[in-house]
Structure formats: structure tokens, C-alpha cells
């Protein structure tokens, strides 16, 4: 496998058009079941299936649509503040904010996807071992991405599935059970929104609408879309939030600069209470710089995202690679490319993102090798 670290190669290795297929690296992420192992958008190596799965739901993840979920986020944010006040602030008790950020992230995604929280914030702990299951799943599949034959021998076969509980299957079961439960509620309460017990604009409702309107979509599509929300959406968001908050607390000058930026907006335009809306903070340059710097420093996914060079070969960074060669880029490494981001790539410095000119800003944004930024989903 050829590893590339220069961000200029991103559009070559990961083009928007088909023709640069994924390698067997992605097989490790597909949970094994005796009834079949349906691939998700992230894992499928079939480019036609990838398009079939991604196109119907792509608009759901556009910014214009995501902000329609703002009320879901505010609801969970209110619960987070309530729990922290009740448990710690009122008694001046020290606590681990990182855990609570992860609880918040998962409950937000649960609310957005299923119209119900998992219960992390209410209980203040890992509900049903869900976080531990995802962590163990990642620990298991990371080495298997490099030895696919061992993955099939040790995990992906009927014998091992019987002898050993598969971590990924537990998360897949949560998704499958939620889909079945929702379909049953719709069947039992046709046309009666009040008695259904869920918001008909959450992700699962929209997935089911798309599935019913398009007969060409595989029957298991809603389950894998939901699975991706549970295992990827929640965890990735938690990583970014933790990184932002940690570095703001570790660098008081950054925290103060961001606070001053909020004060200026408050004085000039006003901010909503108790929580500012997206529209009010979307154009804050230093806030945006802090988020971009967090994504750069600690990308949620730090393995090579492998591709197979198409027939005829390709030239990358001046080197010709023959067809069939496996090539990949590691977000952690690419995001520390010194000629692009500066010599202090290991340091927290949001100021590097503040616009010098449009060309410079665009270059940095296009050089971030983070899953959500590169269209892997």
C-alpha cells in the first residue's frame, strides 16, 4: 500500500467521479450476520451501489437541512446544562467534561434520528454499554483493515459468529430494532401523528419516506443509514467537540478571544437566550477557525482511507502508480503537512485559519483530510 501525505493529492485519490474504487480495507467495517452483511455508504466497494445508497439521502445532510434539526439540539443542550448544574455546579464538584460531551453528542443524534434520547444524560453513564461496544468494535476492526483474510477467519464466518458475540452486530441490532419499531408504530397509527410518539421529521421518518418512494432502494437501506447515524455521526461529533473544548480550556488566550467575539456580536446584534441560534453564530470567524483547527488536529478517523488505482495507472505527486496498486491517505498525517499548514502543525493555533485572502483560505479548507470534509460518506 502506497501512503500519500501531500494534500494536493486529495482530489486525485478521492475524486468526486467514479473510477477510483475502494479497497478491501472497508470490509472490516461491515458487521457480519448469518443472514447477510449489508454494506453502508462508507463501506461499499461497489460504486453503483454507493451512488444508489448515497444519492437519495445526500440532501438530508446538507447544511440547509441540518439546521432544521436545531430544536432537537436545543432540547438536549438544555438537558445537558440541567444535569451539570444539578450534579456538579450547585455543589462546586469537579467532573470530567469529556464524558458528558460524548453523552450529549449521542443523545443529540438519538433525538435527531429516533425522536428519543438514549438516556446518557439522564443516567450520567454509558447506557447498555453502547459506548464501550463502539470502542471495542473500532479496536477490533482497526488491525483487520490491513489483513482482510484474517478478518474472515477470526470474525466474519458462521462458526465465529456462533461462538463469539460481534461488537458491530450489537449496534446494527439497535438500528434494525428501531426501524422495525417505527414501521410498526406507523402501521398501528396510520395518519395519527399525535399518537405515534415520534417527530415525523426526524432522520428515521425521512429515511422511511425515501425508502417507500423509491422501489429501487435495497430493503436494508434504512437500517444501514440508521446504523451510520448511530455509530459514525455520534462518535465523530463527540471527538470534534471534545477537541475544541479541551484546547480552549488549555489555551486561555484562545478562550478569551472567542469570548470577546461573542461579546461583540452580543453588543452589535444581540444573541438569543438561553442558546444562540445557528444564524447568529454562523459567520463568526474565530469560532469557525477553532472548529477547523480541532478537525485538523484531531480528525475522528485516523486510518488510511484506501483506494485502488484504476486500470492504466495514475500519477500522484510525480510518481506513476500502476493499475491495481492500493493507495491511501491518513487524515492525521495529511492534516499535519508542514508546507501547507506551517511548521507548528502539532500546535493549537486557530489563527492559521483566519483569512489572509480567499485563495489561502480555500487552500487550507481543501487540504483537510477529515472524513466529513472529503465526502467519504
CSV table of C-alpha atoms in Angstrom, one decimal, residues 28-287:
chain,number,residue,atom,x,y,z
A,28,UNK,CA,-13.7,-4.9,8.2
A,29,UNK,CA,-16.3,-2.3,9.0
A,30,UNK,CA,-19.3,-4.4,7.7
A,31,UNK,CA,-20.9,-6.3,10.6
A,32,UNK,CA,-21.3,-10.0,9.9
A,33,UNK,CA,-24.6,-11.7,10.3
A,34,UNK,CA,-25.7,-15.2,9.2
A,35,UNK,CA,-28.5,-13.6,7.2
A,36,UNK,CA,-26.2,-11.4,5.2
A,37,UNK,CA,-23.9,-8.4,5.7
A,38,UNK,CA,-25.3,-5.3,4.1
A,39,UNK,CA,-22.7,-2.6,3.3
A,40,UNK,CA,-23.2,1.1,4.2
A,41,UNK,CA,-22.3,4.1,2.1
A,42,UNK,CA,-18.9,4.3,3.8
A,43,UNK,CA,-18.1,0.6,3.3
A,44,UNK,CA,-19.4,-0.5,-0.1
A,45,UNK,CA,-16.8,-1.1,-2.8
A,46,UNK,CA,-19.5,-1.2,-5.5
A,47,UNK,CA,-19.6,2.3,-6.9
A,48,UNK,CA,-23.0,1.8,-8.4
A,49,UNK,CA,-24.4,0.7,-5.0
A,50,UNK,CA,-22.6,3.6,-3.4
A,51,UNK,CA,-24.5,6.0,-5.6
A,52,UNK,CA,-27.7,4.1,-5.1
A,53,UNK,CA,-27.4,4.4,-1.3
A,54,UNK,CA,-26.0,8.0,-1.1
A,55,UNK,CA,-28.0,9.9,-3.7
A,56,UNK,CA,-31.4,9.6,-2.1
A,57,UNK,CA,-30.3,10.9,1.3
A,58,UNK,CA,-27.5,13.3,0.4
A,59,UNK,CA,-29.7,16.3,0.7
A,60,UNK,CA,-30.7,15.3,4.3
A,61,UNK,CA,-27.1,16.1,5.4
A,62,UNK,CA,-26.8,19.4,3.6
A,63,UNK,CA,-26.4,22.4,5.8
A,64,UNK,CA,-29.8,23.9,4.8
A,65,UNK,CA,-31.5,20.7,6.0
A,66,UNK,CA,-29.3,20.1,9.1
A,67,UNK,CA,-30.3,23.4,10.6
A,68,UNK,CA,-33.9,22.3,10.6
A,69,UNK,CA,-32.9,20.0,13.4
A,70,UNK,CA,-31.8,22.9,15.6
A,71,UNK,CA,-34.7,22.4,18.0
A,72,UNK,CA,-33.7,18.8,18.6
A,73,UNK,CA,-30.2,20.0,19.6
A,74,UNK,CA,-31.5,22.8,21.8
A,75,UNK,CA,-33.7,20.3,23.7
A,76,UNK,CA,-30.7,18.1,24.5
A,77,UNK,CA,-28.5,21.0,25.3
A,78,UNK,CA,-31.0,22.2,27.9
A,79,UNK,CA,-30.9,18.7,29.5
A,80,UNK,CA,-27.0,18.8,29.5
A,81,UNK,CA,-27.0,22.1,31.3
A,82,UNK,CA,-29.6,20.9,33.8
A,83,UNK,CA,-27.7,17.8,34.6
A,84,UNK,CA,-24.3,19.6,35.0
A,85,UNK,CA,-25.9,22.2,37.3
A,86,UNK,CA,-27.8,19.6,39.4
A,87,UNK,CA,-24.9,17.2,39.8
A,88,UNK,CA,-21.8,19.5,39.9
A,89,UNK,CA,-22.2,23.2,39.6
A,90,UNK,CA,-24.5,23.7,42.5
A,91,UNK,CA,-22.1,21.8,44.8
A,92,UNK,CA,-18.8,23.0,43.2
A,93,UNK,CA,-17.8,19.5,42.3
A,94,UNK,CA,-15.0,18.7,39.8
A,95,UNK,CA,-16.1,16.4,36.9
A,96,UNK,CA,-14.9,15.0,33.6
A,97,UNK,CA,-16.4,17.2,30.9
A,98,UNK,CA,-15.2,14.9,28.1
A,99,UNK,CA,-17.6,12.1,29.2
A,100,UNK,CA,-20.5,14.5,29.3
A,101,UNK,CA,-19.7,15.9,25.9
A,102,UNK,CA,-19.9,12.4,24.5
A,103,UNK,CA,-23.1,11.7,26.3
A,104,UNK,CA,-24.5,14.9,24.8
A,105,UNK,CA,-23.4,14.0,21.3
A,106,UNK,CA,-25.0,10.6,21.4
A,107,UNK,CA,-28.3,11.9,22.9
A,108,UNK,CA,-28.4,14.6,20.2
A,109,UNK,CA,-28.0,12.0,17.5
A,110,UNK,CA,-30.5,9.7,19.1
A,111,UNK,CA,-33.1,12.6,19.3
A,112,UNK,CA,-32.4,13.6,15.7
A,113,UNK,CA,-32.6,10.1,14.4
A,114,UNK,CA,-35.3,8.4,16.6
A,115,UNK,CA,-37.1,11.4,18.4
A,116,UNK,CA,-35.8,9.9,21.6
A,117,UNK,CA,-32.7,10.2,23.7
A,118,UNK,CA,-30.6,7.1,24.6
A,119,UNK,CA,-30.6,8.2,28.2
A,120,UNK,CA,-26.9,9.0,28.6
A,121,UNK,CA,-27.5,12.5,30.1
A,122,UNK,CA,-30.3,11.3,32.5
A,123,UNK,CA,-28.2,8.5,33.9
A,124,UNK,CA,-24.8,10.1,33.6
A,125,UNK,CA,-23.3,6.9,32.3
A,126,UNK,CA,-22.8,4.6,29.3
A,127,UNK,CA,-26.3,3.2,28.7
A,128,UNK,CA,-26.4,-0.6,28.0
A,129,UNK,CA,-22.6,-0.5,27.3
A,130,UNK,CA,-23.2,1.2,24.0
A,131,UNK,CA,-20.1,3.4,24.1
A,132,UNK,CA,-17.9,0.5,25.2
A,133,UNK,CA,-19.4,-1.6,22.3
A,134,UNK,CA,-18.5,1.0,19.7
A,135,UNK,CA,-15.0,1.4,21.2
A,136,UNK,CA,-14.4,-2.4,21.1
A,137,UNK,CA,-15.8,-2.5,17.6
A,138,UNK,CA,-13.2,0.0,16.5
A,139,UNK,CA,-10.4,-1.7,18.4
A,140,UNK,CA,-11.3,-5.0,16.6
A,141,UNK,CA,-11.6,-3.7,13.1
A,142,UNK,CA,-8.6,-1.4,13.0
A,143,UNK,CA,-6.0,-4.2,12.6
A,144,UNK,CA,-8.4,-6.2,10.4
A,145,UNK,CA,-8.5,-3.4,7.8
A,146,UNK,CA,-4.9,-4.4,7.0
A,147,UNK,CA,-5.4,-8.2,7.0
A,148,UNK,CA,-8.8,-8.9,5.4
A,149,UNK,CA,-8.2,-12.6,5.2
A,150,UNK,CA,-7.7,-12.8,9.0
A,151,UNK,CA,-10.9,-10.9,9.5
A,152,UNK,CA,-12.8,-13.6,7.6
A,153,UNK,CA,-11.0,-16.3,9.6
A,154,UNK,CA,-11.4,-14.8,13.0
A,155,UNK,CA,-14.7,-12.9,12.8
A,156,UNK,CA,-16.6,-13.0,9.5
A,157,UNK,CA,-17.9,-16.6,9.3
A,158,UNK,CA,-20.8,-18.6,10.7
A,159,UNK,CA,-18.7,-20.5,13.2
A,160,UNK,CA,-17.2,-17.5,14.9
A,161,UNK,CA,-20.5,-15.7,14.8
A,162,UNK,CA,-21.9,-18.5,16.9
A,163,UNK,CA,-19.0,-18.7,19.3
A,164,UNK,CA,-18.3,-15.0,19.8
A,165,UNK,CA,-20.5,-12.0,20.1
A,166,UNK,CA,-19.7,-9.5,17.4
A,167,UNK,CA,-19.4,-5.8,18.6
A,168,UNK,CA,-20.7,-4.4,15.4
A,169,UNK,CA,-23.8,-6.6,15.5
A,170,UNK,CA,-25.0,-5.0,18.7
A,171,UNK,CA,-25.1,-1.6,17.1
A,172,UNK,CA,-26.6,-3.0,13.9
A,173,UNK,CA,-29.3,-4.6,16.1
A,174,UNK,CA,-30.1,-1.2,17.7
A,175,UNK,CA,-30.6,0.3,14.3
A,176,UNK,CA,-32.6,-2.7,13.0
A,177,UNK,CA,-34.9,-2.8,16.0
A,178,UNK,CA,-35.5,0.9,15.9
A,179,UNK,CA,-36.5,0.6,12.2
A,180,UNK,CA,-38.9,-2.3,12.9
A,181,UNK,CA,-40.4,-0.5,15.9
A,182,UNK,CA,-41.0,2.7,13.9
A,183,UNK,CA,-42.6,0.7,11.0
A,184,UNK,CA,-44.9,-1.0,13.5
A,185,UNK,CA,-45.9,2.3,15.0
A,186,UNK,CA,-46.8,3.8,11.6
A,187,UNK,CA,-48.8,0.7,10.8
A,188,UNK,CA,-50.7,0.8,14.1
A,189,UNK,CA,-51.4,4.5,13.9
A,190,UNK,CA,-51.9,5.4,10.2
A,191,UNK,CA,-52.3,9.2,9.7
A,192,UNK,CA,-52.4,9.9,13.5
A,193,UNK,CA,-49.3,11.9,14.3
A,194,UNK,CA,-50.2,12.7,17.9
A,195,UNK,CA,-50.3,9.0,18.9
A,196,UNK,CA,-47.2,7.8,17.2
A,197,UNK,CA,-44.8,9.1,19.8
A,198,UNK,CA,-42.2,10.5,17.5
A,199,UNK,CA,-41.4,13.5,15.3
A,200,UNK,CA,-42.3,12.8,11.7
A,201,UNK,CA,-39.3,14.9,10.6
A,202,UNK,CA,-36.6,13.0,12.4
A,203,UNK,CA,-34.0,11.2,10.3
A,204,UNK,CA,-35.7,7.8,10.6
A,205,UNK,CA,-39.0,9.2,9.4
A,206,UNK,CA,-37.3,10.8,6.4
A,207,UNK,CA,-35.3,7.6,5.7
A,208,UNK,CA,-38.6,5.6,5.6
A,209,UNK,CA,-40.2,8.2,3.3
A,210,UNK,CA,-37.4,7.9,0.9
A,211,UNK,CA,-37.5,4.1,1.0
A,212,UNK,CA,-41.2,4.0,0.3
A,213,UNK,CA,-40.9,6.5,-2.6
A,214,UNK,CA,-38.1,4.6,-4.3
A,215,UNK,CA,-38.6,0.9,-5.0
A,216,UNK,CA,-35.0,0.6,-6.4
A,217,UNK,CA,-33.5,1.2,-3.0
A,218,UNK,CA,-32.5,-2.1,-1.2
A,219,UNK,CA,-34.8,-3.1,1.6
A,220,UNK,CA,-32.0,-2.9,4.1
A,221,UNK,CA,-31.0,0.6,3.1
A,222,UNK,CA,-32.9,2.3,6.0
A,223,UNK,CA,-31.2,0.0,8.5
A,224,UNK,CA,-27.6,0.8,7.3
A,225,UNK,CA,-28.4,4.6,7.0
A,226,UNK,CA,-29.6,4.4,10.6
A,227,UNK,CA,-26.6,2.3,11.6
A,228,UNK,CA,-24.3,5.0,10.2
A,229,UNK,CA,-26.0,7.7,12.2
A,230,UNK,CA,-25.6,5.8,15.4
A,231,UNK,CA,-22.0,4.6,15.1
A,232,UNK,CA,-20.4,7.4,13.0
A,233,UNK,CA,-22.4,10.5,13.4
A,234,UNK,CA,-22.4,10.5,17.2
A,235,UNK,CA,-18.8,9.5,17.7
A,236,UNK,CA,-17.3,11.9,15.1
A,237,UNK,CA,-19.3,14.8,16.6
A,238,UNK,CA,-18.1,13.9,20.1
A,239,UNK,CA,-14.4,13.8,19.0
A,240,UNK,CA,-14.6,17.3,17.4
A,241,UNK,CA,-16.5,18.8,20.4
A,242,UNK,CA,-14.1,17.4,22.9
A,243,UNK,CA,-11.1,18.7,20.9
A,244,UNK,CA,-12.5,22.2,20.7
A,245,UNK,CA,-13.4,22.4,24.4
A,246,UNK,CA,-10.1,20.8,25.6
A,247,UNK,CA,-8.0,23.2,23.6
A,248,UNK,CA,-10.0,26.3,24.6
A,249,UNK,CA,-9.6,25.4,28.2
A,250,UNK,CA,-5.9,24.5,27.7
A,251,UNK,CA,-5.2,27.8,25.9
A,252,UNK,CA,-6.9,30.7,27.8
A,253,UNK,CA,-5.9,33.2,25.2
A,254,UNK,CA,-8.0,31.4,22.6
A,255,UNK,CA,-10.9,31.1,25.0
A,256,UNK,CA,-10.7,34.8,25.8
A,257,UNK,CA,-10.6,35.7,22.1
A,258,UNK,CA,-13.6,33.6,21.3
A,259,UNK,CA,-15.5,35.1,24.3
A,260,UNK,CA,-14.7,38.6,23.1
A,261,UNK,CA,-16.0,37.6,19.6
A,262,UNK,CA,-19.3,36.6,21.2
A,263,UNK,CA,-19.5,39.8,23.3
A,264,UNK,CA,-19.0,41.9,20.1
A,265,UNK,CA,-21.9,40.1,18.4
A,266,UNK,CA,-24.0,40.4,21.5
A,267,UNK,CA,-23.4,44.2,21.6
A,268,UNK,CA,-24.0,44.8,17.9
A,269,UNK,CA,-26.8,42.4,17.1
A,270,UNK,CA,-27.8,40.5,20.2
A,271,UNK,CA,-27.8,36.8,20.8
A,272,UNK,CA,-30.8,34.6,21.6
A,273,UNK,CA,-31.1,33.1,25.1
A,274,UNK,CA,-30.5,30.6,26.5
A,275,UNK,CA,-28.7,29.4,23.4
A,276,UNK,CA,-27.7,31.4,20.4
A,277,UNK,CA,-29.2,30.2,17.1
A,278,UNK,CA,-27.1,28.9,14.2
A,279,UNK,CA,-27.9,32.0,12.1
A,280,UNK,CA,-26.4,34.2,14.8
A,281,UNK,CA,-23.1,32.5,15.1
A,282,UNK,CA,-22.6,31.0,11.6
A,283,UNK,CA,-20.4,33.9,10.4
A,284,UNK,CA,-18.1,34.2,13.4
A,285,UNK,CA,-14.6,33.9,12.0
A,286,UNK,CA,-12.7,32.9,15.2
A,287,UNK,CA,-15.4,30.3,16.2
